[in-house]
């Protein structure tokens, strides 16, 4: 049996950094990444045979836990019929119909293979549909790694951003305005000065890429008003929150608080693929009809709507849509967060958490942060020690303080209780 360390060394010889997505390398927390051999229900086992309670769930897709029998059966059946045809299938219609039935703002949807691809395509469509170039994003929100979105705030208020990655020309991000999350004044100022040129605003409504930060209700309300007033499209990036925080996604959570609220476009991924490469973007028929082959905005994909991925996604959505699914998931997730807070209180450590549906976050801080700057100023050293303390005790949390956590339907009350006990030990240790 190869050790995690031996595998990591071998991986680094042939794969940059030994991983195919940077966060997996444990750079933020230090130490050796666990090479996962297999997973079942809420558990994963690494190459050394060690068992973990999994609170990443492949970063969100595994909302039913690993290897759910109905999903396995659907995938096995689909595989036997062929992996990929490059031609339309009935299952793509079924998945599109399922998404549209669950998310009232969506009239048409196009399937793609990753959240990055969906976000990038939604952006192009918004620009094509409005005939405008400028876009607004918020610091700390991640929308995949399309060039125009790898950008951080410039020095002045409401100035255009700087690339956050080498290889992204400044010219490519010169149309991207980066604002502070939950900052109403900046939002007002940006629209006042350039509202007529803004194609779209893209936002993670409950941001999971800066741990767990909710857009405030006044912020979302104002965002909706300004977009409507200035003819910009409001794009909800629900790659993480879609079908995860509630059956209708974060937009359904805000629609309960803001009467009649709807985004213009939405981006999905993660849960809709159930662990297979599948994502989607959608909106009104009017906007979506600007896409090729109907309209002038080009977008395509060899594996888009893949028959095995759509089978996996459909089977997953079917389970998720059962009555009471999200209520049970939400109450379990809340009990985890309350338990972590209690364990911290007992250990005399400042910790606050929040959750919605099956997504959660916690901070070593006295109050919940409202933007990226405050998240990044929370106690990193304490987080990293806690992360490793939990990993040593068989609990697999996200390996960075700016990532959200995920609970699945397969996590039992015993798993949650064991996690809270481990947290108490880890915080005192
Ligand atoms: C994960 C994620 C993406 C990117 O999806 P990939 O499938 O990794 O390309 C985009 N937006 C949000 C909000 C995400 O959480």
Short mmCIF file of C-alpha atoms and ligand atoms in Angstrom, two decimals:
data_model
loop_
_atom_site.label_atom_id
_atom_site.label_comp_id
_atom_site.label_asym_id
_atom_site.label_seq_id
_atom_site.Cartn_x
_atom_site.Cartn_y
_atom_site.Cartn_z
CA UNK A 1 0.00 0.00 0.00
CA UNK A 2 1.50 3.35 -1.09
CA UNK A 3 1.49 6.10 1.53
CA UNK A 4 -0.09 9.50 0.87
CA UNK A 5 3.41 10.98 1.00
CA UNK A 6 4.78 8.50 -1.58
CA UNK A 7 1.84 9.17 -3.88
CA UNK A 8 2.26 12.92 -3.47
CA UNK A 9 5.94 12.69 -4.41
CA UNK A 10 5.14 10.50 -7.42
CA UNK A 11 2.29 12.81 -8.48
CA UNK A 12 4.54 15.86 -8.33
CA UNK A 13 6.88 14.31 -10.89
CA UNK A 14 4.16 14.13 -13.55
CA UNK A 15 1.44 16.62 -12.54
CA UNK A 16 2.23 20.26 -11.67
CA UNK A 17 2.12 20.47 -7.87
CA UNK A 18 0.85 16.87 -7.84
CA UNK A 19 -2.79 17.93 -8.27
CA UNK A 20 -5.27 18.76 -11.00
CA UNK A 21 -6.89 21.64 -9.08
CA UNK A 22 -4.73 23.81 -6.79
CA UNK A 23 -6.69 23.69 -3.51
CA UNK A 24 -6.21 19.92 -3.34
CA UNK A 25 -2.48 20.42 -2.70
CA UNK A 26 -3.08 21.65 0.91
CA UNK A 27 -0.89 24.70 0.24
CA UNK A 28 -3.12 26.92 2.44
CA UNK A 29 -2.97 24.59 5.46
CA UNK A 30 0.34 22.79 4.90
CA UNK A 31 0.92 19.05 5.14
CA UNK A 32 0.39 16.15 2.77
CA UNK A 33 -2.82 15.86 0.77
CA UNK A 34 -4.78 12.66 1.27
CA UNK A 35 -5.04 10.53 -1.85
CA UNK A 36 -8.55 9.16 -1.82
CA UNK A 37 -9.01 5.52 -2.72
CA UNK A 38 -12.77 5.23 -2.34
CA UNK A 39 -15.86 6.74 -0.78
CA UNK A 40 -19.24 5.54 0.41
CA UNK A 41 -22.11 7.45 2.02
CA UNK A 42 -20.60 10.25 4.14
CA UNK A 43 -17.14 8.60 4.35
CA UNK A 44 -13.94 8.57 2.33
CA UNK A 45 -10.91 6.32 2.72
CA UNK A 46 -7.42 7.41 1.78
CA UNK A 47 -4.63 5.38 0.21
CA UNK A 48 -3.45 4.31 3.68
CA UNK A 49 -6.90 2.95 4.55
CA UNK A 50 -7.76 5.78 6.97
CA UNK A 51 -11.44 6.72 7.17
CA UNK A 52 -12.75 10.29 7.17
CA UNK A 53 -16.16 11.89 7.59
CA UNK A 54 -16.32 13.93 4.39
CA UNK A 55 -17.49 17.57 4.65
CA UNK A 56 -16.32 18.50 1.16
CA UNK A 57 -18.43 16.13 -0.92
CA UNK A 58 -16.36 16.87 -4.03
CA UNK A 59 -16.91 20.58 -3.23
CA UNK A 60 -20.67 20.21 -3.24
CA UNK A 61 -21.91 17.70 -5.83
CA UNK A 62 -22.23 14.72 -3.47
CA UNK A 63 -25.38 16.00 -1.75
CA UNK A 64 -26.71 12.45 -1.42
CA UNK A 65 -23.41 11.13 -0.10
CA UNK A 66 -21.16 8.87 -2.14
CA UNK A 67 -22.51 5.93 -4.11
CA UNK A 68 -26.24 6.50 -3.59
CA UNK A 69 -27.94 3.31 -4.88
CA UNK A 70 -30.45 5.07 -7.19
CA UNK A 71 -27.69 7.18 -8.74
CA UNK A 72 -25.40 4.18 -9.18
CA UNK A 73 -28.18 2.30 -10.92
CA UNK A 74 -28.95 5.19 -13.27
CA UNK A 75 -25.28 5.58 -14.18
CA UNK A 76 -24.78 1.84 -14.75
CA UNK A 77 -27.79 1.77 -17.07
CA UNK A 78 -26.63 4.84 -18.99
CA UNK A 79 -23.10 3.50 -19.45
CA UNK A 80 -24.42 0.32 -21.01
CA UNK A 81 -26.19 2.41 -23.67
CA UNK A 82 -23.08 4.36 -24.68
CA UNK A 83 -20.78 7.02 -23.28
CA UNK A 84 -21.21 9.85 -25.74
CA UNK A 85 -22.90 10.39 -29.08
CA UNK A 86 -22.32 14.01 -30.10
CA UNK A 87 -26.01 14.09 -30.99
CA UNK A 88 -29.07 15.11 -28.97
CA UNK A 89 -30.69 12.72 -26.49
CA UNK A 90 -34.01 12.59 -24.65
CA UNK A 91 -32.22 12.68 -21.30
CA UNK A 92 -30.95 16.20 -22.01
CA UNK A 93 -34.56 17.34 -22.44
CA UNK A 94 -35.50 15.63 -19.18
CA UNK A 95 -32.71 17.35 -17.28
CA UNK A 96 -33.53 20.75 -18.80
CA UNK A 97 -37.21 20.20 -17.90
CA UNK A 98 -36.26 19.23 -14.36
CA UNK A 99 -34.15 22.37 -13.87
CA UNK A 100 -36.87 24.61 -15.33
CA UNK A 101 -39.51 22.99 -13.11
CA UNK A 102 -37.45 23.69 -9.98
CA UNK A 103 -36.18 27.21 -10.78
CA UNK A 104 -38.94 29.63 -11.82
CA UNK A 105 -36.55 32.23 -13.31
CA UNK A 106 -35.34 29.74 -15.94
CA UNK A 107 -37.27 29.29 -19.19
CA UNK A 108 -34.44 27.75 -21.19
CA UNK A 109 -31.17 26.20 -20.22
CA UNK A 110 -28.03 25.01 -21.98
CA UNK A 111 -25.93 22.17 -20.61
CA UNK A 112 -22.13 22.30 -20.50
CA UNK A 113 -19.41 20.34 -18.71
CA UNK A 114 -18.03 22.59 -15.94
CA UNK A 115 -18.97 25.59 -13.85
CA UNK A 116 -16.15 27.55 -15.47
CA UNK A 117 -17.59 26.87 -18.89
CA UNK A 118 -21.10 27.80 -17.75
CA UNK A 119 -19.95 31.08 -16.16
CA UNK A 120 -17.83 32.01 -19.16
CA UNK A 121 -20.70 31.26 -21.55
CA UNK A 122 -23.23 33.19 -19.44
CA UNK A 123 -20.92 36.18 -19.51
CA UNK A 124 -20.53 36.07 -23.29
CA UNK A 125 -24.27 35.70 -23.68
CA UNK A 126 -24.94 38.68 -21.38
CA UNK A 127 -22.54 40.80 -23.40
CA UNK A 128 -23.98 39.60 -26.69
CA UNK A 129 -27.58 40.10 -25.60
CA UNK A 130 -27.01 43.62 -24.25
CA UNK A 131 -24.41 44.76 -26.78
CA UNK A 132 -22.32 46.05 -23.84
CA UNK A 133 -18.82 45.12 -22.66
CA UNK A 134 -18.51 46.08 -19.01
CA UNK A 135 -19.22 43.62 -16.23
CA UNK A 136 -19.34 43.83 -12.44
CA UNK A 137 -18.09 41.13 -10.12
CA UNK A 138 -17.44 41.14 -6.37
CA UNK A 139 -14.21 40.54 -4.53
CA UNK A 140 -14.11 37.02 -3.06
CA UNK A 141 -16.68 35.57 -5.45
CA UNK A 142 -15.36 32.82 -7.70
CA UNK A 143 -17.03 32.13 -11.03
CA UNK A 144 -14.55 29.69 -12.53
CA UNK A 145 -11.29 30.56 -14.24
CA UNK A 146 -12.39 32.38 -17.40
CA UNK A 147 -9.86 35.16 -18.14
CA UNK A 148 -12.25 38.09 -17.68
CA UNK A 149 -13.16 36.86 -14.19
CA UNK A 150 -9.63 36.32 -12.82
CA UNK A 151 -9.43 39.84 -11.54
CA UNK A 152 -9.11 41.72 -8.27
CA UNK A 153 -10.07 45.26 -7.34
CA UNK A 154 -7.96 48.12 -8.60
CA UNK A 155 -6.57 50.69 -6.19
CA UNK A 156 -9.35 53.28 -6.34
CA UNK A 157 -13.02 52.88 -5.61
CA UNK A 158 -14.93 51.52 -8.60
CA UNK A 159 -11.90 51.37 -10.85
CA UNK A 160 -11.28 48.49 -13.20
CA UNK A 161 -9.40 45.52 -11.90
CA UNK A 162 -6.02 43.83 -12.18
CA UNK A 163 -5.55 40.22 -13.31
CA UNK A 164 -5.07 37.73 -10.45
CA UNK A 165 -3.30 35.23 -12.69
CA UNK A 166 -0.27 35.48 -14.92
CA UNK A 167 -1.28 34.90 -18.51
CA UNK A 168 -4.34 37.14 -18.32
CA UNK A 169 -3.66 40.33 -20.29
CA UNK A 170 -4.67 43.55 -18.51
CA UNK A 171 -6.59 44.31 -21.72
CA UNK A 172 -8.85 41.30 -21.12
CA UNK A 173 -9.93 42.44 -17.64
CA UNK A 174 -10.18 46.13 -18.46
CA UNK A 175 -13.95 45.79 -18.77
CA UNK A 176 -14.33 44.03 -15.40
CA UNK A 177 -15.26 46.21 -12.46
CA UNK A 178 -14.58 44.58 -9.07
CA UNK A 179 -16.59 45.82 -6.10
CA UNK A 180 -16.70 44.93 -2.43
CA UNK A 181 -19.38 42.38 -1.52
CA UNK A 182 -22.31 43.84 0.43
CA UNK A 183 -21.09 47.41 -0.17
CA UNK A 184 -24.17 49.38 -1.27
CA UNK A 185 -22.36 52.68 -1.68
CA UNK A 186 -19.83 51.23 -4.14
CA UNK A 187 -22.61 49.57 -6.09
CA UNK A 188 -24.57 52.82 -6.35
CA UNK A 189 -21.48 54.71 -7.41
CA UNK A 190 -20.58 52.16 -10.11
CA UNK A 191 -24.04 52.32 -11.65
CA UNK A 192 -24.26 56.09 -11.34
CA UNK A 193 -21.02 56.54 -13.26
CA UNK A 194 -21.25 53.73 -15.84
CA UNK A 195 -24.69 52.10 -15.61
CA UNK A 196 -25.41 52.48 -19.32
CA UNK A 197 -22.33 50.45 -20.26
CA UNK A 198 -22.76 47.51 -17.88
CA UNK A 199 -23.77 44.24 -19.53
CA UNK A 200 -24.18 42.24 -16.35
CA UNK A 201 -23.49 41.82 -12.68
CA UNK A 202 -22.33 38.35 -11.66
CA UNK A 203 -22.62 37.33 -8.03
CA UNK A 204 -22.50 34.31 -5.75
CA UNK A 205 -25.69 35.12 -3.78
CA UNK A 206 -24.45 33.10 -0.83
CA UNK A 207 -20.72 33.15 -1.41
CA UNK A 208 -19.03 29.81 -0.78
CA UNK A 209 -15.65 30.74 -2.14
CA UNK A 210 -14.97 33.11 0.76
CA UNK A 211 -16.08 30.51 3.30
CA UNK A 212 -19.78 31.36 3.77
CA UNK A 213 -20.98 34.94 3.35
CA UNK A 214 -24.56 35.92 2.53
CA UNK A 215 -25.35 38.86 0.31
CA UNK A 216 -27.51 41.04 2.55
CA UNK A 217 -31.17 41.47 1.64
CA UNK A 218 -30.78 45.25 1.10
CA UNK A 219 -27.78 44.53 -1.15
CA UNK A 220 -29.64 42.01 -3.33
CA UNK A 221 -32.68 44.30 -3.42
CA UNK A 222 -30.58 47.24 -4.62
CA UNK A 223 -28.72 45.04 -7.11
CA UNK A 224 -32.03 43.98 -8.65
CA UNK A 225 -33.29 47.58 -8.81
CA UNK A 226 -30.10 48.92 -10.38
CA UNK A 227 -29.82 46.16 -12.99
CA UNK A 228 -33.44 46.63 -14.04
CA UNK A 229 -33.12 50.41 -14.11
CA UNK A 230 -29.94 50.36 -16.23
CA UNK A 231 -30.72 47.40 -18.49
CA UNK A 232 -27.94 45.21 -17.08
CA UNK A 233 -28.51 41.48 -16.57
CA UNK A 234 -28.29 40.12 -13.05
CA UNK A 235 -26.53 36.74 -13.13
CA UNK A 236 -26.75 34.51 -10.07
CA UNK A 237 -23.83 32.10 -9.99
CA UNK A 238 -25.52 29.16 -8.27
CA UNK A 239 -22.88 26.58 -9.18
CA UNK A 240 -22.44 25.94 -5.47
CA UNK A 241 -25.80 27.02 -4.03
CA UNK A 242 -28.10 25.58 -6.71
CA UNK A 243 -30.23 22.68 -5.38
CA UNK A 244 -27.92 22.77 -2.32
CA UNK A 245 -29.09 25.60 -0.06
CA UNK A 246 -32.72 24.98 -1.07
CA UNK A 247 -34.48 23.07 -3.84
CA UNK A 248 -34.87 26.31 -5.82
CA UNK A 249 -31.36 27.50 -4.99
CA UNK A 250 -30.33 30.72 -3.27
CA UNK A 251 -32.69 32.67 -5.52
CA UNK A 252 -35.62 30.92 -3.84
CA UNK A 253 -34.22 31.93 -0.44
CA UNK A 254 -34.09 35.60 -1.54
CA UNK A 255 -37.48 35.38 -3.27
CA UNK A 256 -38.99 34.62 0.15
CA UNK A 257 -37.46 37.81 1.55
CA UNK A 258 -37.81 40.09 -1.51
CA UNK A 259 -41.27 39.73 -3.07
CA UNK A 260 -41.12 38.86 -6.78
CA UNK A 261 -37.32 38.60 -6.80
CA UNK A 262 -35.71 36.83 -9.78
CA UNK A 263 -32.25 37.02 -11.36
CA UNK A 264 -32.09 37.38 -15.16
CA UNK A 265 -29.72 34.48 -15.66
CA UNK A 266 -28.39 31.65 -13.50
CA UNK A 267 -25.38 29.41 -13.61
CA UNK A 268 -25.46 25.88 -12.20
CA UNK A 269 -22.96 23.06 -11.70
CA UNK A 270 -21.86 20.76 -8.88
CA UNK A 271 -25.16 19.22 -7.59
CA UNK A 272 -26.78 19.07 -11.05
CA UNK A 273 -24.07 16.64 -12.15
CA UNK A 274 -24.18 14.56 -8.96
CA UNK A 275 -20.38 14.16 -9.23
CA UNK A 276 -20.13 13.90 -13.03
CA UNK A 277 -18.82 16.76 -15.22
CA UNK A 278 -22.03 18.68 -15.87
CA UNK A 279 -23.05 22.32 -15.52
CA UNK A 280 -25.62 24.65 -17.07
CA UNK A 281 -26.63 28.23 -17.61
CA UNK A 282 -30.11 29.51 -18.25
CA UNK A 283 -32.51 32.41 -18.20
CA UNK A 284 -35.45 33.83 -20.10
CA UNK A 285 -36.30 32.46 -23.54
CA UNK A 286 -35.59 35.93 -24.88
CA UNK A 287 -31.98 36.02 -23.65
CA UNK A 288 -31.27 32.35 -24.31
CA UNK A 289 -32.45 32.64 -27.93
CA UNK A 290 -29.40 34.83 -28.60
CA UNK A 291 -27.31 31.63 -28.42
CA UNK A 292 -26.14 29.68 -31.49
CA UNK A 293 -27.73 28.09 -33.49
CA UNK A 294 -30.65 30.53 -33.02
CA UNK A 295 -28.70 33.70 -32.38
CA UNK A 296 -25.32 35.35 -32.88
CA UNK A 297 -23.63 34.33 -29.57
CA UNK A 298 -21.43 31.28 -30.19
CA UNK A 299 -21.21 28.46 -27.66
CA UNK A 300 -20.61 24.71 -28.12
CA UNK A 301 -19.22 21.54 -26.52
CA UNK A 302 -18.24 18.04 -27.71
CA UNK A 303 -19.29 16.45 -24.41
CA UNK A 304 -22.10 18.90 -23.52
CA UNK A 305 -25.18 17.07 -22.25
CA UNK A 306 -23.19 13.86 -21.94
CA UNK A 307 -25.57 10.89 -21.56
CA UNK A 308 -23.83 9.40 -18.50
CA UNK A 309 -23.50 12.77 -16.76
CA UNK A 310 -27.13 13.69 -17.44
CA UNK A 311 -28.25 10.30 -16.05
CA UNK A 312 -26.25 10.95 -12.89
CA UNK A 313 -27.58 14.51 -12.57
CA UNK A 314 -31.19 13.51 -13.18
CA UNK A 315 -31.08 10.70 -10.62
CA UNK A 316 -29.51 13.09 -8.10
CA UNK A 317 -32.10 15.83 -8.68
CA UNK A 318 -34.89 13.29 -8.35
CA UNK A 319 -33.71 12.35 -4.84
CA UNK A 320 -33.10 15.98 -3.87
CA UNK A 321 -36.62 16.95 -4.96
CA UNK A 322 -38.29 14.49 -2.56
CA UNK A 323 -40.55 16.23 -0.01
CA UNK A 324 -38.69 17.21 3.14
CA UNK A 325 -35.22 16.56 1.70
CA UNK A 326 -33.85 20.07 2.25
CA UNK A 327 -35.60 20.54 5.59
CA UNK A 328 -33.87 17.44 6.97
CA UNK A 329 -30.52 18.44 5.43
CA UNK A 330 -30.82 21.99 6.77
CA UNK A 331 -31.62 20.88 10.29
CA UNK A 332 -28.67 18.45 10.33
CA UNK A 333 -26.34 21.14 8.98
CA UNK A 334 -27.59 23.67 11.56
CA UNK A 335 -26.99 21.16 14.34
CA UNK A 336 -23.40 20.73 13.12
CA UNK A 337 -22.78 24.49 13.12
CA UNK A 338 -24.43 24.99 16.53
CA UNK A 339 -22.37 22.06 17.83
CA UNK A 340 -19.10 23.55 16.55
CA UNK A 341 -20.02 26.87 18.19
CA UNK A 342 -20.80 25.08 21.44
CA UNK A 343 -17.55 23.10 21.37
CA UNK A 344 -15.62 26.33 20.78
CA UNK A 345 -17.45 28.13 23.60
CA UNK A 346 -16.57 25.28 25.97
CA UNK A 347 -12.94 25.52 24.88
CA UNK A 348 -12.93 29.32 25.27
CA UNK A 349 -12.35 29.90 21.56
CA UNK A 350 -14.16 32.55 19.48
CA UNK A 351 -15.99 30.77 16.62
CA UNK A 352 -19.12 31.74 14.70
CA UNK A 353 -20.86 29.83 11.96
CA UNK A 354 -23.76 30.00 9.56
CA UNK A 355 -25.55 27.62 7.19
CA UNK A 356 -28.31 27.41 4.63
CA UNK A 357 -29.64 24.03 3.52
CA UNK A 358 -26.65 21.70 3.26
CA UNK A 359 -23.95 24.37 2.97
CA UNK A 360 -22.11 25.85 5.96
CA UNK A 361 -19.21 27.95 7.07
CA UNK A 362 -17.46 28.81 10.33
CA UNK A 363 -14.94 31.48 11.27
CA UNK A 364 -12.50 31.94 14.08
CA UNK A 365 -13.91 35.37 14.80
CA UNK A 366 -16.50 37.08 17.04
CA UNK A 367 -18.95 38.00 14.28
CA UNK A 368 -19.86 36.75 10.82
CA UNK A 369 -17.81 38.55 8.12
CA UNK A 370 -19.69 40.48 5.44
CA UNK A 371 -16.96 40.64 2.79
CA UNK A 372 -13.75 39.05 1.58
CA UNK A 373 -11.37 41.40 3.39
CA UNK A 374 -12.90 40.52 6.76
CA UNK A 375 -12.92 36.77 5.96
CA UNK A 376 -9.23 36.86 5.12
CA UNK A 377 -8.48 38.74 8.35
CA UNK A 378 -9.90 35.92 10.53
CA UNK A 379 -7.47 33.74 12.48
CA UNK A 380 -5.69 31.68 9.81
CA UNK A 381 -3.17 30.10 12.15
CA UNK A 382 -5.98 28.88 14.40
CA UNK A 383 -7.94 27.59 11.39
CA UNK A 384 -4.95 25.64 10.07
CA UNK A 385 -4.31 24.03 13.46
CA UNK A 386 -8.01 23.14 13.73
CA UNK A 387 -8.05 21.72 10.19
CA UNK A 388 -5.16 19.37 10.98
CA UNK A 389 -6.57 18.51 14.41
CA UNK A 390 -9.80 17.46 12.73
CA UNK A 391 -8.05 15.57 9.93
CA UNK A 392 -6.02 13.63 12.52
CA UNK A 393 -9.34 12.73 14.18
CA UNK A 394 -10.89 11.49 10.92
CA UNK A 395 -12.87 14.59 9.90
CA UNK A 396 -12.18 15.96 6.43
CA UNK A 397 -12.94 19.70 6.27
CA UNK A 398 -12.13 22.06 3.39
CA UNK A 399 -8.37 22.71 3.45
CA UNK A 400 -8.54 26.53 3.44
CA UNK A 401 -10.30 29.09 5.62
CA UNK A 402 -11.96 30.68 2.59
CA UNK A 403 -13.89 27.56 1.52
CA UNK A 404 -17.42 26.51 2.52
CA UNK A 405 -18.34 23.08 3.89
CA UNK A 406 -21.01 20.63 2.79
CA UNK A 407 -23.20 18.14 4.59
CA UNK A 408 -24.91 15.33 2.67
CA UNK A 409 -28.13 13.42 3.22
CA UNK A 410 -25.96 10.42 4.13
CA UNK A 411 -24.43 12.07 7.22
CA UNK A 412 -26.09 10.57 10.30
CA UNK A 413 -26.76 12.21 13.67
CA UNK A 414 -23.90 10.00 14.95
CA UNK A 415 -21.53 11.40 12.30
CA UNK A 416 -22.45 14.94 13.34
CA UNK A 417 -22.03 14.11 17.03
CA UNK A 418 -18.64 12.47 16.37
CA UNK A 419 -17.57 15.57 14.45
CA UNK A 420 -18.56 17.88 17.31
CA UNK A 421 -16.70 15.67 19.82
CA UNK A 422 -13.61 15.75 17.57
CA UNK A 423 -13.92 19.55 17.38
CA UNK A 424 -13.97 19.82 21.18
CA UNK A 425 -10.80 17.71 21.40
CA UNK A 426 -9.10 19.54 18.55
CA UNK A 427 -9.89 23.00 19.99
CA UNK A 428 -8.54 22.07 23.43
CA UNK A 429 -5.50 20.25 21.99
C1 LIG B 1 -17.08 25.59 -8.30
C2 LIG B 1 -17.58 26.90 -8.76
C3 LIG B 1 -17.40 27.36 -10.07
C4 LIG B 1 -16.55 26.62 -11.07
O1 LIG B 1 -17.03 25.37 -11.38
P1 LIG B 1 -16.01 24.27 -12.01
O2 LIG B 1 -16.90 23.13 -12.32
O3 LIG B 1 -14.99 24.01 -10.95
O4 LIG B 1 -15.40 24.90 -13.21
C5 LIG B 1 -18.02 28.52 -10.45
N1 LIG B 1 -18.76 29.24 -9.59
C6 LIG B 1 -18.94 28.86 -8.31
C7 LIG B 1 -19.79 29.68 -7.40
C8 LIG B 1 -18.33 27.70 -7.85
O5 LIG B 1 -18.48 27.34 -6.56
#
